[in-house]
PDB file of N, CA, C and O in Angstrom:
ATOM      1  N   UNK A 796    -107.409   8.297 181.109  1.00  0.00           N
ATOM      2  CA  UNK A 796    -106.583   9.310 180.597  1.00  0.00           C
ATOM      3  C   UNK A 796    -105.514   9.103 181.168  1.00  0.00           C
ATOM      4  O   UNK A 796    -104.736   8.382 181.796  1.00  0.00           O
ATOM      5  N   UNK A 797    -104.520   9.055 179.775  1.00  0.00           N
ATOM      6  CA  UNK A 797    -103.332   8.512 179.662  1.00  0.00           C
ATOM      7  C   UNK A 797    -101.840   9.121 180.617  1.00  0.00           C
ATOM      8  O   UNK A 797    -102.426  10.801 180.785  1.00  0.00           O
ATOM      9  N   UNK A 798    -101.488   9.345 181.532  1.00  0.00           N
ATOM     10  CA  UNK A 798    -100.081   9.707 182.364  1.00  0.00           C
ATOM     11  C   UNK A 798     -99.392   9.904 182.150  1.00  0.00           C
ATOM     12  O   UNK A 798     -97.606   8.399 182.168  1.00  0.00           O
ATOM     13  N   UNK A 799     -99.458  10.784 181.040  1.00  0.00           N
ATOM     14  CA  UNK A 799     -97.244  11.253 180.705  1.00  0.00           C
ATOM     15  C   UNK A 799     -96.486  11.706 181.417  1.00  0.00           C
ATOM     16  O   UNK A 799     -95.343  11.020 181.409  1.00  0.00           O
ATOM     17  N   UNK A 800     -96.698  11.632 182.402  1.00  0.00           N
ATOM     18  CA  UNK A 800     -95.491  11.788 183.857  1.00  0.00           C
ATOM     19  C   UNK A 800     -94.969   9.997 183.834  1.00  0.00           C
ATOM     20  O   UNK A 800     -93.641   9.190 183.844  1.00  0.00           O
ATOM     21  N   UNK A 801     -96.040   8.613 184.271  1.00  0.00           N
ATOM     22  CA  UNK A 801     -96.216   7.483 184.142  1.00  0.00           C
ATOM     23  C   UNK A 801     -94.713   6.956 182.999  1.00  0.00           C
ATOM     24  O   UNK A 801     -93.694   6.814 182.724  1.00  0.00           O
ATOM     25  N   UNK A 802     -95.381   7.388 181.617  1.00  0.00           N
ATOM     26  CA  UNK A 802     -95.501   7.066 180.209  1.00  0.00           C
ATOM     27  C   UNK A 802     -93.536   7.329 180.354  1.00  0.00           C
ATOM     28  O   UNK A 802     -93.080   7.325 179.290  1.00  0.00           O
ATOM     29  N   UNK A 803     -93.241   9.095 180.306  1.00  0.00           N
ATOM     30  CA  UNK A 803     -91.959   9.021 180.541  1.00  0.00           C
ATOM     31  C   UNK A 803     -91.430   8.508 182.007  1.00  0.00           C
ATOM     32  O   UNK A 803     -90.191   8.346 181.736  1.00  0.00           O
ATOM     33  N   UNK A 804     -91.990   8.259 182.737  1.00  0.00           N
ATOM     34  CA  UNK A 804     -91.183   7.483 183.873  1.00  0.00           C
ATOM     35  C   UNK A 804     -91.088   8.829 184.461  1.00  0.00           C
ATOM     36  O   UNK A 804     -89.045   9.174 185.035  1.00  0.00           O
ATOM     37  N   UNK A 805     -90.701   9.964 184.477  1.00  0.00           N
ATOM     38  CA  UNK A 805     -90.925  11.420 185.389  1.00  0.00           C
ATOM     39  C   UNK A 805     -91.330  11.433 187.219  1.00  0.00           C
ATOM     40  O   UNK A 805     -93.027  11.445 186.701  1.00  0.00           O
ATOM     41  N   UNK A 806     -90.803  12.750 187.101  1.00  0.00           N
ATOM     42  CA  UNK A 806     -91.373  13.105 189.036  1.00  0.00           C
ATOM     43  C   UNK A 806     -92.626  14.255 188.032  1.00  0.00           C
ATOM     44  O   UNK A 806     -92.176  15.028 186.873  1.00  0.00           O
ATOM     45  N   UNK A 807     -93.932  13.902 189.480  1.00  0.00           N
ATOM     46  CA  UNK A 807     -95.056  14.925 188.623  1.00  0.00           C
ATOM     47  C   UNK A 807     -94.169  17.154 188.540  1.00  0.00           C
ATOM     48  O   UNK A 807     -94.506  17.800 187.425  1.00  0.00           O
ATOM     49  N   UNK A 808     -92.962  17.478 189.051  1.00  0.00           N
ATOM     50  CA  UNK A 808     -92.183  18.339 190.004  1.00  0.00           C
ATOM     51  C   UNK A 808     -91.471  18.079 188.917  1.00  0.00           C
ATOM     52  O   UNK A 808     -91.013  19.420 189.076  1.00  0.00           O
ATOM     53  N   UNK A 809     -90.584  17.871 187.773  1.00  0.00           N
ATOM     54  CA  UNK A 809     -89.224  17.816 186.738  1.00  0.00           C
ATOM     55  C   UNK A 809     -89.462  19.224 186.018  1.00  0.00           C
ATOM     56  O   UNK A 809     -90.931  19.140 185.642  1.00  0.00           O
ATOM     57  N   UNK A 810     -88.870  19.884 186.166  1.00  0.00           N
ATOM     58  CA  UNK A 810     -88.290  20.914 184.734  1.00  0.00           C
ATOM     59  C   UNK A 810     -88.742  20.722 183.870  1.00  0.00           C
ATOM     60  O   UNK A 810     -89.012  19.292 183.334  1.00  0.00           O
ATOM     61  N   UNK A 811     -88.532  21.688 182.999  1.00  0.00           N
ATOM     62  CA  UNK A 811     -88.597  21.098 181.726  1.00  0.00           C
ATOM     63  C   UNK A 811     -87.227  20.344 181.353  1.00  0.00           C
ATOM     64  O   UNK A 811     -87.270  19.610 180.239  1.00  0.00           O
ATOM     65  N   UNK A 812     -86.148  20.876 182.100  1.00  0.00           N
ATOM     66  CA  UNK A 812     -84.597  20.232 181.396  1.00  0.00           C
ATOM     67  C   UNK A 812     -84.762  18.455 181.160  1.00  0.00           C
ATOM     68  O   UNK A 812     -83.962  17.610 181.243  1.00  0.00           O
ATOM     69  N   UNK A 813     -85.118  17.709 182.784  1.00  0.00           N
ATOM     70  CA  UNK A 813     -85.168  16.569 183.274  1.00  0.00           C
ATOM     71  C   UNK A 813     -86.034  16.171 181.855  1.00  0.00           C
ATOM     72  O   UNK A 813     -85.964  15.291 181.517  1.00  0.00           O
ATOM     73  N   UNK A 814     -87.058  16.730 181.555  1.00  0.00           N
ATOM     74  CA  UNK A 814     -88.184  15.655 181.578  1.00  0.00           C
ATOM     75  C   UNK A 814     -87.856  16.022 179.529  1.00  0.00           C
ATOM     76  O   UNK A 814     -87.781  14.939 179.309  1.00  0.00           O
ATOM     77  N   UNK A 815     -86.760  16.752 179.397  1.00  0.00           N
ATOM     78  CA  UNK A 815     -86.218  16.701 177.826  1.00  0.00           C
ATOM     79  C   UNK A 815     -85.298  15.462 177.815  1.00  0.00           C
ATOM     80  O   UNK A 815     -84.934  15.051 176.772  1.00  0.00           O
ATOM     81  N   UNK A 816     -84.055  15.731 178.883  1.00  0.00           N
ATOM     82  CA  UNK A 816     -83.188  14.686 179.556  1.00  0.00           C
ATOM     83  C   UNK A 816     -83.479  13.329 178.573  1.00  0.00           C
ATOM     84  O   UNK A 816     -83.588  12.741 177.509  1.00  0.00           O
ATOM     85  N   UNK A 817     -85.187  13.055 180.252  1.00  0.00           N
ATOM     86  CA  UNK A 817     -85.552  11.224 179.890  1.00  0.00           C
ATOM     87  C   UNK A 817     -86.509  11.589 178.068  1.00  0.00           C
ATOM     88  O   UNK A 817     -85.344  10.112 177.948  1.00  0.00           O
ATOM     89  N   UNK A 818     -87.078  12.399 177.570  1.00  0.00           N
ATOM     90  CA  UNK A 818     -87.673  11.939 176.658  1.00  0.00           C
ATOM     91  C   UNK A 818     -86.352  11.621 175.586  1.00  0.00           C
ATOM     92  O   UNK A 818     -86.775  10.447 174.845  1.00  0.00           O
ATOM     93  N   UNK A 819     -84.766  12.471 175.733  1.00  0.00           N
ATOM     94  CA  UNK A 819     -84.671  11.535 174.612  1.00  0.00           C
ATOM     95  C   UNK A 819     -83.625  10.540 175.026  1.00  0.00           C
ATOM     96  O   UNK A 819     -83.416   9.671 174.217  1.00  0.00           O
ATOM     97  N   UNK A 820     -83.512   9.863 176.232  1.00  0.00           N
ATOM     98  CA  UNK A 820     -83.014   9.252 176.396  1.00  0.00           C
ATOM     99  C   UNK A 820     -83.084   8.100 175.780  1.00  0.00           C
ATOM    100  O   UNK A 820     -83.185   6.860 175.246  1.00  0.00           O
ATOM    101  N   UNK A 821     -85.579   7.980 176.091  1.00  0.00           N
ATOM    102  CA  UNK A 821     -86.454   6.992 175.956  1.00  0.00           C
ATOM    103  C   UNK A 821     -86.138   6.870 174.124  1.00  0.00           C
ATOM    104  O   UNK A 821     -86.618   5.872 173.050  1.00  0.00           O
ATOM    105  N   UNK A 822     -86.169   7.586 173.572  1.00  0.00           N
ATOM    106  CA  UNK A 822     -86.181   7.597 171.523  1.00  0.00           C
ATOM    107  C   UNK A 822     -85.101   7.083 171.616  1.00  0.00           C
ATOM    108  O   UNK A 822     -85.317   6.862 170.367  1.00  0.00           O
ATOM    109  N   UNK A 823     -83.675   7.426 171.970  1.00  0.00           N
ATOM    110  CA  UNK A 823     -82.722   6.584 171.937  1.00  0.00           C
ATOM    111  C   UNK A 823     -82.799   5.412 172.077  1.00  0.00           C
ATOM    112  O   UNK A 823     -82.271   4.390 171.014  1.00  0.00           O
ATOM    113  N   UNK A 824     -82.877   4.705 173.009  1.00  0.00           N
ATOM    114  CA  UNK A 824     -82.933   3.601 173.775  1.00  0.00           C
ATOM    115  C   UNK A 824     -84.374   2.202 172.511  1.00  0.00           C
ATOM    116  O   UNK A 824     -84.339   1.948 172.817  1.00  0.00           O
ATOM    117  N   UNK A 825     -84.966   3.065 172.211  1.00  0.00           N
ATOM    118  CA  UNK A 825     -86.760   2.428 172.009  1.00  0.00           C
ATOM    119  C   UNK A 825     -87.122   2.952 170.192  1.00  0.00           C
ATOM    120  O   UNK A 825     -87.661   3.011 169.503  1.00  0.00           O
ATOM    121  N   UNK A 826     -85.593   3.501 169.884  1.00  0.00           N
ATOM    122  CA  UNK A 826     -86.027   3.833 168.801  1.00  0.00           C
ATOM    123  C   UNK A 826     -86.466   2.824 167.109  1.00  0.00           C
ATOM    124  O   UNK A 826     -85.512   1.978 167.129  1.00  0.00           O
ATOM    125  N   UNK A 827     -87.033   3.114 166.921  1.00  0.00           N
ATOM    126  CA  UNK A 827     -87.805   1.583 165.833  1.00  0.00           C
ATOM    127  C   UNK A 827     -86.332   1.826 165.118  1.00  0.00           C
ATOM    128  O   UNK A 827     -86.268  -0.081 164.471  1.00  0.00           O
ATOM    129  N   UNK A 828     -85.311   1.075 164.712  1.00  0.00           N
ATOM    130  CA  UNK A 828     -84.581   0.956 163.277  1.00  0.00           C
ATOM    131  C   UNK A 828     -83.575   0.443 164.663  1.00  0.00           C
ATOM    132  O   UNK A 828     -83.011  -0.961 163.746  1.00  0.00           O
ATOM    133  N   UNK A 829     -83.229   0.581 165.473  1.00  0.00           N
ATOM    134  CA  UNK A 829     -83.002  -0.681 166.301  1.00  0.00           C
ATOM    135  C   UNK A 829     -83.522  -1.968 166.020  1.00  0.00           C
ATOM    136  O   UNK A 829     -83.175  -3.032 166.956  1.00  0.00           O
ATOM    137  N   UNK A 830     -84.760  -2.259 166.008  1.00  0.00           N
ATOM    138  CA  UNK A 830     -85.740  -3.282 166.925  1.00  0.00           C
ATOM    139  C   UNK A 830     -85.437  -3.725 164.371  1.00  0.00           C
ATOM    140  O   UNK A 830     -86.117  -3.527 164.005  1.00  0.00           O
ATOM    141  N   UNK A 831     -86.309  -5.124 164.883  1.00  0.00           N
ATOM    142  CA  UNK A 831     -86.989  -5.172 164.364  1.00  0.00           C
ATOM    143  C   UNK A 831     -88.296  -7.046 164.142  1.00  0.00           C
ATOM    144  O   UNK A 831     -88.008  -7.257 164.745  1.00  0.00           O
ATOM    145  N   UNK A 832     -89.453  -6.951 163.128  1.00  0.00           N
ATOM    146  CA  UNK A 832     -90.607  -7.944 162.967  1.00  0.00           C
ATOM    147  C   UNK A 832     -91.040  -6.789 164.009  1.00  0.00           C
ATOM    148  O   UNK A 832     -91.118  -5.601 163.666  1.00  0.00           O
ATOM    149  N   UNK A 833     -91.970  -7.560 164.766  1.00  0.00           N
ATOM    150  CA  UNK A 833     -92.754  -7.103 166.176  1.00  0.00           C
ATOM    151  C   UNK A 833     -91.931  -6.428 167.103  1.00  0.00           C
ATOM    152  O   UNK A 833     -92.512  -5.257 167.245  1.00  0.00           O
ATOM    153  N   UNK A 834     -91.344  -6.187 167.136  1.00  0.00           N
ATOM    154  CA  UNK A 834     -90.466  -5.561 168.320  1.00  0.00           C
ATOM    155  C   UNK A 834     -90.251  -3.981 167.380  1.00  0.00           C
ATOM    156  O   UNK A 834     -90.594  -2.720 168.047  1.00  0.00           O
ATOM    157  N   UNK A 835     -90.396  -4.367 166.320  1.00  0.00           N
ATOM    158  CA  UNK A 835     -90.264  -3.071 165.663  1.00  0.00           C
ATOM    159  C   UNK A 835     -91.312  -2.054 165.697  1.00  0.00           C
ATOM    160  O   UNK A 835     -91.382  -1.093 166.371  1.00  0.00           O
ATOM    161  N   UNK A 836     -91.868  -3.125 165.384  1.00  0.00           N
ATOM    162  CA  UNK A 836     -94.196  -2.298 165.500  1.00  0.00           C
ATOM    163  C   UNK A 836     -94.276  -1.512 167.411  1.00  0.00           C
ATOM    164  O   UNK A 836     -94.870  -0.579 167.055  1.00  0.00           O
ATOM    165  N   UNK A 837     -93.614  -2.237 168.154  1.00  0.00           N
ATOM    166  CA  UNK A 837     -93.417  -2.466 169.669  1.00  0.00           C
ATOM    167  C   UNK A 837     -92.748  -0.991 169.957  1.00  0.00           C
ATOM    168  O   UNK A 837     -93.929   0.247 170.280  1.00  0.00           O
ATOM    169  N   UNK A 838     -91.532  -0.889 169.258  1.00  0.00           N
ATOM    170  CA  UNK A 838     -90.843   0.272 169.342  1.00  0.00           C
ATOM    171  C   UNK A 838     -91.631   1.600 168.874  1.00  0.00           C
ATOM    172  O   UNK A 838     -91.427   2.715 169.267  1.00  0.00           O
ATOM    173  N   UNK A 839     -91.806   1.312 167.730  1.00  0.00           N
ATOM    174  CA  UNK A 839     -93.395   2.463 166.936  1.00  0.00           C
ATOM    175  C   UNK A 839     -93.649   2.870 167.643  1.00  0.00           C
ATOM    176  O   UNK A 839     -94.198   4.368 167.826  1.00  0.00           O
ATOM    177  N   UNK A 840     -94.435   2.133 168.128  1.00  0.00           N
ATOM    178  CA  UNK A 840     -96.164   3.134 168.990  1.00  0.00           C
ATOM    179  C   UNK A 840     -95.459   3.231 170.764  1.00  0.00           C
ATOM    180  O   UNK A 840     -96.280   3.859 170.852  1.00  0.00           O
ATOM    181  N   UNK A 841     -94.630   2.826 171.118  1.00  0.00           N
ATOM    182  CA  UNK A 841     -93.543   3.379 172.773  1.00  0.00           C
ATOM    183  C   UNK A 841     -93.290   4.901 172.193  1.00  0.00           C
ATOM    184  O   UNK A 841     -93.122   5.793 172.567  1.00  0.00           O
ATOM    185  N   UNK A 842     -92.606   5.034 170.330  1.00  0.00           N
ATOM    186  CA  UNK A 842     -91.928   6.207 170.758  1.00  0.00           C
ATOM    187  C   UNK A 842     -93.630   6.986 170.388  1.00  0.00           C
ATOM    188  O   UNK A 842     -93.069   8.464 170.452  1.00  0.00           O
ATOM    189  N   UNK A 843     -94.075   6.222 169.750  1.00  0.00           N
ATOM    190  CA  UNK A 843     -95.515   7.318 169.521  1.00  0.00           C
ATOM    191  C   UNK A 843     -96.198   8.067 170.830  1.00  0.00           C
ATOM    192  O   UNK A 843     -96.188   9.825 170.735  1.00  0.00           O
ATOM    193  N   UNK A 844     -96.024   7.669 172.104  1.00  0.00           N
ATOM    194  CA  UNK A 844     -95.735   7.901 172.933  1.00  0.00           C
ATOM    195  C   UNK A 844     -95.211   8.666 173.888  1.00  0.00           C
ATOM    196  O   UNK A 844     -95.901   9.443 174.205  1.00  0.00           O
ATOM    197  N   UNK A 845     -93.323   8.911 174.072  1.00  0.00           N
ATOM    198  CA  UNK A 845     -93.111   9.385 174.401  1.00  0.00           C
ATOM    199  C   UNK A 845     -93.347  11.105 173.628  1.00  0.00           C
ATOM    200  O   UNK A 845     -93.153  11.680 173.966  1.00  0.00           O
ATOM    201  N   UNK A 846     -93.742  10.440 172.248  1.00  0.00           N
ATOM    202  CA  UNK A 846     -93.626  11.973 171.264  1.00  0.00           C
ATOM    203  C   UNK A 846     -94.573  12.238 172.153  1.00  0.00           C
ATOM    204  O   UNK A 846     -94.901  14.174 172.463  1.00  0.00           O
ATOM    205  N   UNK A 847     -95.817  12.499 172.312  1.00  0.00           N
ATOM    206  CA  UNK A 847     -97.066  12.547 172.858  1.00  0.00           C
ATOM    207  C   UNK A 847     -96.534  13.503 174.734  1.00  0.00           C
ATOM    208  O   UNK A 847     -97.007  14.273 174.554  1.00  0.00           O
ATOM    209  N   UNK A 848     -96.131  12.642 175.169  1.00  0.00           N
ATOM    210  CA  UNK A 848     -95.787  12.407 176.208  1.00  0.00           C
ATOM    211  C   UNK A 848     -95.577  14.124 176.260  1.00  0.00           C
ATOM    212  O   UNK A 848     -95.395  15.226 176.891  1.00  0.00           O
ATOM    213  N   UNK A 849     -94.228  13.967 175.322  1.00  0.00           N
ATOM    214  CA  UNK A 849     -93.194  14.942 175.884  1.00  0.00           C
ATOM    215  C   UNK A 849     -94.006  16.823 174.479  1.00  0.00           C
ATOM    216  O   UNK A 849     -92.878  17.891 175.444  1.00  0.00           O
ATOM    217  N   UNK A 850     -94.538  16.947 174.474  1.00  0.00           N
ATOM    218  CA  UNK A 850     -95.406  17.482 173.237  1.00  0.00           C
ATOM    219  C   UNK A 850     -95.817  18.272 174.515  1.00  0.00           C
ATOM    220  O   UNK A 850     -96.521  19.191 174.231  1.00  0.00           O
ATOM    221  N   UNK A 851     -96.828  17.883 174.884  1.00  0.00           N
ATOM    222  CA  UNK A 851     -97.824  18.545 176.496  1.00  0.00           C
ATOM    223  C   UNK A 851     -96.812  18.290 177.839  1.00  0.00           C
ATOM    224  O   UNK A 851     -97.207  19.301 178.207  1.00  0.00           O
ATOM    225  N   UNK A 852     -96.260  18.069 178.931  1.00  0.00           N
ATOM    226  CA  UNK A 852     -95.184  17.895 179.311  1.00  0.00           C
ATOM    227  C   UNK A 852     -93.996  19.184 178.706  1.00  0.00           C
ATOM    228  O   UNK A 852     -94.338  20.006 179.657  1.00  0.00           O
ATOM    229  N   UNK A 853     -93.422  19.633 177.746  1.00  0.00           N
ATOM    230  CA  UNK A 853     -92.949  20.196 176.961  1.00  0.00           C
ATOM    231  C   UNK A 853     -93.452  21.485 177.431  1.00  0.00           C
ATOM    232  O   UNK A 853     -92.675  22.188 176.583  1.00  0.00           O
ATOM    233  N   UNK A 854     -94.745  21.639 177.119  1.00  0.00           N
ATOM    234  CA  UNK A 854     -95.214  23.457 177.155  1.00  0.00           C
ATOM    235  C   UNK A 854     -96.128  23.840 177.623  1.00  0.00           C
ATOM    236  O   UNK A 854     -96.879  23.495 177.750  1.00  0.00           O
ATOM    237  N   UNK A 855     -95.245  25.552 178.329  1.00  0.00           N
ATOM    238  CA  UNK A 855     -96.158  25.330 179.815  1.00  0.00           C
ATOM    239  C   UNK A 855     -97.810  25.153 179.927  1.00  0.00           C
ATOM    240  O   UNK A 855     -97.716  24.242 180.595  1.00  0.00           O
ATOM    241  N   UNK A 856     -98.143  26.092 178.952  1.00  0.00           N
ATOM    242  CA  UNK A 856     -99.896  25.446 179.189  1.00  0.00           C
ATOM    243  C   UNK A 856    -100.177  24.891 178.634  1.00  0.00           C
ATOM    244  O   UNK A 856    -101.169  24.808 179.433  1.00  0.00           O
ATOM    245  N   UNK A 857    -100.385  23.786 177.714  1.00  0.00           N
ATOM    246  CA  UNK A 857    -100.521  22.487 178.256  1.00  0.00           C
ATOM    247  C   UNK A 857     -99.725  21.502 178.652  1.00  0.00           C
ATOM    248  O   UNK A 857    -101.133  21.211 179.245  1.00  0.00           O
ATOM    249  N   UNK A 858     -99.315  22.445 179.548  1.00  0.00           N
ATOM    250  CA  UNK A 858     -98.715  20.785 180.862  1.00  0.00           C
ATOM    251  C   UNK A 858     -99.679  21.444 182.020  1.00  0.00           C
ATOM    252  O   UNK A 858     -99.641  20.877 182.964  1.00  0.00           O
ATOM    253  N   UNK A 859     -99.155  23.081 181.854  1.00  0.00           N
ATOM    254  CA  UNK A 859    -100.272  23.206 183.354  1.00  0.00           C
ATOM    255  C   UNK A 859    -101.666  23.206 182.535  1.00  0.00           C
ATOM    256  O   UNK A 859    -102.655  22.504 183.862  1.00  0.00           O
ATOM    257  N   UNK A 860    -102.477  23.204 182.304  1.00  0.00           N
ATOM    258  CA  UNK A 860    -103.923  22.754 181.567  1.00  0.00           C
ATOM    259  C   UNK A 860    -103.645  21.044 181.283  1.00  0.00           C
ATOM    260  O   UNK A 860    -105.187  20.319 181.877  1.00  0.00           O
ATOM    261  N   UNK A 861    -102.859  20.120 180.702  1.00  0.00           N
ATOM    262  CA  UNK A 861    -103.671  18.907 181.845  1.00  0.00           C
ATOM    263  C   UNK A 861    -102.771  18.795 183.056  1.00  0.00           C
ATOM    264  O   UNK A 861    -103.485  17.539 183.364  1.00  0.00           O
ATOM    265  N   UNK A 862    -102.114  20.152 183.341  1.00  0.00           N
ATOM    266  CA  UNK A 862    -102.292  18.905 185.096  1.00  0.00           C
ATOM    267  C   UNK A 862    -103.360  18.999 186.452  1.00  0.00           C
ATOM    268  O   UNK A 862    -103.898  18.467 186.768  1.00  0.00           O
ATOM    269  N   UNK A 863    -104.175  21.108 184.981  1.00  0.00           N
ATOM    270  CA  UNK A 863    -105.263  20.609 185.534  1.00  0.00           C
ATOM    271  C   UNK A 863    -106.806  19.517 185.437  1.00  0.00           C
ATOM    272  O   UNK A 863    -107.233  18.950 186.518  1.00  0.00           O
ATOM    273  N   UNK A 864    -106.321  18.585 184.224  1.00  0.00           N
ATOM    274  CA  UNK A 864    -107.833  17.904 184.348  1.00  0.00           C
ATOM    275  C   UNK A 864    -106.505  16.424 184.611  1.00  0.00           C
ATOM    276  O   UNK A 864    -107.348  16.301 185.726  1.00  0.00           O
ATOM    277  N   UNK A 865    -105.876  16.160 184.639  1.00  0.00           N
ATOM    278  CA  UNK A 865    -105.232  14.777 185.774  1.00  0.00           C
ATOM    279  C   UNK A 865    -105.659  15.565 187.234  1.00  0.00           C
ATOM    280  O   UNK A 865    -106.541  13.909 187.903  1.00  0.00           O
ATOM    281  N   UNK A 866    -105.499  16.063 187.648  1.00  0.00           N
ATOM    282  CA  UNK A 866    -106.002  15.952 189.422  1.00  0.00           C
ATOM    283  C   UNK A 866    -106.809  16.670 188.731  1.00  0.00           C
ATOM    284  O   UNK A 866    -108.036  15.747 190.369  1.00  0.00           O
ATOM    285  N   UNK A 867    -107.962  17.012 188.326  1.00  0.00           N
ATOM    286  CA  UNK A 867    -109.452  16.810 188.325  1.00  0.00           C
ATOM    287  C   UNK A 867    -109.942  14.884 188.033  1.00  0.00           C
ATOM    288  O   UNK A 867    -111.076  15.053 188.822  1.00  0.00           O
ATOM    289  N   UNK A 868    -109.310  14.652 187.448  1.00  0.00           N
ATOM    290  CA  UNK A 868    -109.379  12.826 186.886  1.00  0.00           C
ATOM    291  C   UNK A 868    -109.621  12.486 188.798  1.00  0.00           C
ATOM    292  O   UNK A 868    -110.074  11.736 189.423  1.00  0.00           O
ATOM    293  N   UNK A 869    -108.326  12.309 188.983  1.00  0.00           N
ATOM    294  CA  UNK A 869    -107.932  12.078 190.509  1.00  0.00           C
ATOM    295  C   UNK A 869    -108.749  12.208 191.311  1.00  0.00           C
ATOM    296  O   UNK A 869    -108.883  11.722 192.318  1.00  0.00           O
ATOM    297  N   UNK A 870    -108.903  13.547 191.850  1.00  0.00           N
ATOM    298  CA  UNK A 870    -110.484  14.380 193.511  1.00  0.00           C
ATOM    299  C   UNK A 870    -111.484  13.279 191.976  1.00  0.00           C
ATOM    300  O   UNK A 870    -112.626  12.686 193.265  1.00  0.00           O
ATOM    301  N   UNK A 871    -112.311  12.806 191.381  1.00  0.00           N
ATOM    302  CA  UNK A 871    -113.984  12.372 190.909  1.00  0.00           C
ATOM    303  C   UNK A 871    -113.681  10.665 191.492  1.00  0.00           C
ATOM    304  O   UNK A 871    -114.057  10.219 191.265  1.00  0.00           O
ATOM    305  N   UNK A 872    -112.254  10.077 191.196  1.00  0.00           N
ATOM    306  CA  UNK A 872    -112.089   9.037 191.291  1.00  0.00           C
ATOM    307  C   UNK A 872    -111.717   8.454 192.931  1.00  0.00           C
ATOM    308  O   UNK A 872    -112.073   7.602 192.914  1.00  0.00           O
ATOM    309  N   UNK A 873    -111.908   9.260 193.767  1.00  0.00           N
ATOM    310  CA  UNK A 873    -111.896   9.604 195.457  1.00  0.00           C
ATOM    311  C   UNK A 873    -113.773   9.440 195.172  1.00  0.00           C
ATOM    312  O   UNK A 873    -114.058   8.976 195.993  1.00  0.00           O
TER     313      UNK A 873
END
């Protein structure tokens, strides 16, 4: 299971404002138009991951479901 908090590099307790700021920072820093060749493809993949993480973590309902599933996975690994 992907850890969206690690992808965005935010704390699990980060509020929506912090998540949005960090998301915008990552998108600006890794925008595919800033790169060429293979690096451009890597940047596209990173941006796709950032978008996926932001989509979940910026929506209260999706985030709660995600947190519940993430917690369940951590319990099962023990």
